[in-house]
mmCIF file of C-alpha atoms in Angstrom:
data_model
loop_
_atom_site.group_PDB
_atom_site.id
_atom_site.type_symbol
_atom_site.label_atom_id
_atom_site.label_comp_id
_atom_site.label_asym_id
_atom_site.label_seq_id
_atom_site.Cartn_x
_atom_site.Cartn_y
_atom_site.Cartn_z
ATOM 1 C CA UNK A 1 146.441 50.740 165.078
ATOM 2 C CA UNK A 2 144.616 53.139 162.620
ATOM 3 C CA UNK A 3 141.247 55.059 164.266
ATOM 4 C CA UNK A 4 138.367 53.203 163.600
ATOM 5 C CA UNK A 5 138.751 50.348 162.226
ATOM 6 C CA UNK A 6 138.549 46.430 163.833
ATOM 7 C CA UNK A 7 141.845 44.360 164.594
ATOM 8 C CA UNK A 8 140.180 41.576 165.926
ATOM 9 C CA UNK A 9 141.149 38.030 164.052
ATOM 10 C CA UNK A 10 139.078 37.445 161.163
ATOM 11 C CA UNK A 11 137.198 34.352 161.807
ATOM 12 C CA UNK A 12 136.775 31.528 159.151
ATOM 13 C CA UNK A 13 135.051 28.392 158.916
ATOM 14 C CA UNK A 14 133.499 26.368 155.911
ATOM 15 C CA UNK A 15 130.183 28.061 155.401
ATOM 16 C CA UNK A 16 132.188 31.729 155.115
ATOM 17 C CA UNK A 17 135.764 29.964 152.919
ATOM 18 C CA UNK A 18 132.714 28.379 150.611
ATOM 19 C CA UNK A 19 130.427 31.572 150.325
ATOM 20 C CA UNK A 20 133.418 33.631 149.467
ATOM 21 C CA UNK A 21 135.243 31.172 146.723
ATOM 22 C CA UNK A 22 132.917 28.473 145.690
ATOM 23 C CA UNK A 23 129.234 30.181 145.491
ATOM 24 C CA UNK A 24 130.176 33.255 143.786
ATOM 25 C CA UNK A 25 133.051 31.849 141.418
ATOM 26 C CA UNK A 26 132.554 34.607 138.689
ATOM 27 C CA UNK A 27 134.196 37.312 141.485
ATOM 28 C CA UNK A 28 137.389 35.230 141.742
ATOM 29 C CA UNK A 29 138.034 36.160 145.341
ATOM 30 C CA UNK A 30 139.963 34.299 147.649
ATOM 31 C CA UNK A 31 140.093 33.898 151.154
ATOM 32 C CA UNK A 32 143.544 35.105 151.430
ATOM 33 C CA UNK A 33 142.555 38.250 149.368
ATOM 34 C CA UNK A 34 139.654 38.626 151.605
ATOM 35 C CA UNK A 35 142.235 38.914 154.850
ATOM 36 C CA UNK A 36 144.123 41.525 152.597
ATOM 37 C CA UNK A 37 141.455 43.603 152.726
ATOM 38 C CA UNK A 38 140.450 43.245 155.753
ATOM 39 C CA UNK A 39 143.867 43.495 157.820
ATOM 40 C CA UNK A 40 144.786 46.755 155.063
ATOM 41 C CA UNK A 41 146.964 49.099 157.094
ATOM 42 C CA UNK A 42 144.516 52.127 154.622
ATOM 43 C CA UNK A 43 141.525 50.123 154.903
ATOM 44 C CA UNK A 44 138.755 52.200 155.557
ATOM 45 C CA UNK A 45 135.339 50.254 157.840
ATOM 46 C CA UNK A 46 132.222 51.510 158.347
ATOM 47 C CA UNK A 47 128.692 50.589 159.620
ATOM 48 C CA UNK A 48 126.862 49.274 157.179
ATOM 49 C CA UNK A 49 124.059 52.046 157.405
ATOM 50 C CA UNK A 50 121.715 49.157 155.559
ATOM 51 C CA UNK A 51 121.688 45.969 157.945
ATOM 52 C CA UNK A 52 122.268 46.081 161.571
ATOM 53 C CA UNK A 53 125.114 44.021 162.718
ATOM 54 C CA UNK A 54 127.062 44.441 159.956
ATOM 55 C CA UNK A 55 130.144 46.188 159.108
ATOM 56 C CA UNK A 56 131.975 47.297 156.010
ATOM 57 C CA UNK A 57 135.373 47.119 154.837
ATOM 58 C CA UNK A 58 137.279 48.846 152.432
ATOM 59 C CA UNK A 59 140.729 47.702 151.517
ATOM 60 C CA UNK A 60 143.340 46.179 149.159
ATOM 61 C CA UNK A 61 144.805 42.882 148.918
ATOM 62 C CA UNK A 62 148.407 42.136 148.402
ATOM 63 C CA UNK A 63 148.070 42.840 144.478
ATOM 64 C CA UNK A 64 146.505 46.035 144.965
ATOM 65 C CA UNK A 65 142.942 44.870 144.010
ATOM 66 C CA UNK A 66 140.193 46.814 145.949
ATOM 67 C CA UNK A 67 137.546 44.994 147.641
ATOM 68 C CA UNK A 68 134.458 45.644 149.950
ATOM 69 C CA UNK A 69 134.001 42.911 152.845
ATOM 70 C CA UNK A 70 130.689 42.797 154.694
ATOM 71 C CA UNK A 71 131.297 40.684 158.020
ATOM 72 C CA UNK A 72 129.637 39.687 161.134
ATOM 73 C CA UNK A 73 130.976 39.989 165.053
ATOM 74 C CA UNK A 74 131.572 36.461 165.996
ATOM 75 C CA UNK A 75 133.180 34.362 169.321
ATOM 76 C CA UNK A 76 135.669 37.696 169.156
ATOM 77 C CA UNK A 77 136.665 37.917 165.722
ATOM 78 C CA UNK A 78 135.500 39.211 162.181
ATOM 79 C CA UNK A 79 133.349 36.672 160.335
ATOM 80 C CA UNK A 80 133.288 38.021 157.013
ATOM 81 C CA UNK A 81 130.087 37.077 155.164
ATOM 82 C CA UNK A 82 130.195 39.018 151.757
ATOM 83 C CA UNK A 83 133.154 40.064 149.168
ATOM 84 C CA UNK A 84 132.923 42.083 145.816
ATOM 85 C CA UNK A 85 135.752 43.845 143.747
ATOM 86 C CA UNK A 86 135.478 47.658 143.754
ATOM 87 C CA UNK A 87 135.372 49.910 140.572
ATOM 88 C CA UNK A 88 136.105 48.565 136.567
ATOM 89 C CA UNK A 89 137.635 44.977 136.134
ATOM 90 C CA UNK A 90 138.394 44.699 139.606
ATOM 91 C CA UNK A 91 141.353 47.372 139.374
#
């Protein structure tokens, strides 16, 4: 387990699967990617210093693209709640 960072499942249901894929279609993110990220052996999470209750995530999915997931504690998981591609064309 790497210092710091959440193992807990990461929770889904279909408010979060639509947020992530359907309201923000122009980011092309997919749930699966978003569980890349967010089970990333190099992932890097954080407080996010911004809103309480919420945490950061830093990581890569299976093709090596770099997100940022914002999620929620929830029934004992990770209820992620936000996705965006890091750096230039989502590299």
């Amino acid at each position: 387990m790497l210092d710091n960072v959440d193992d807990r499942p990461v929770i889904w249901d279909r408010a979060n699967r639509k947020h992530i894929e359907k309201d923000h279609p122009e980011r092309g993110i997919t749930v699966a990617e978003v569980e890349d990220a967010m089970t990333d052996s190099t992932r890097e999470e954080v407080p996010d210093r911004k809103r309480e209750g919420y945490w950061l995530v830093r990581g890569r999915t299976a093709a090596g693209r770099r997100l940022l997931v914002a999620w929620v504690e929830y029934r004992n998981g990770r209820y992620p709640v936000h996705a965006h591609v890091i750096g230039r064309r989502g590299k």
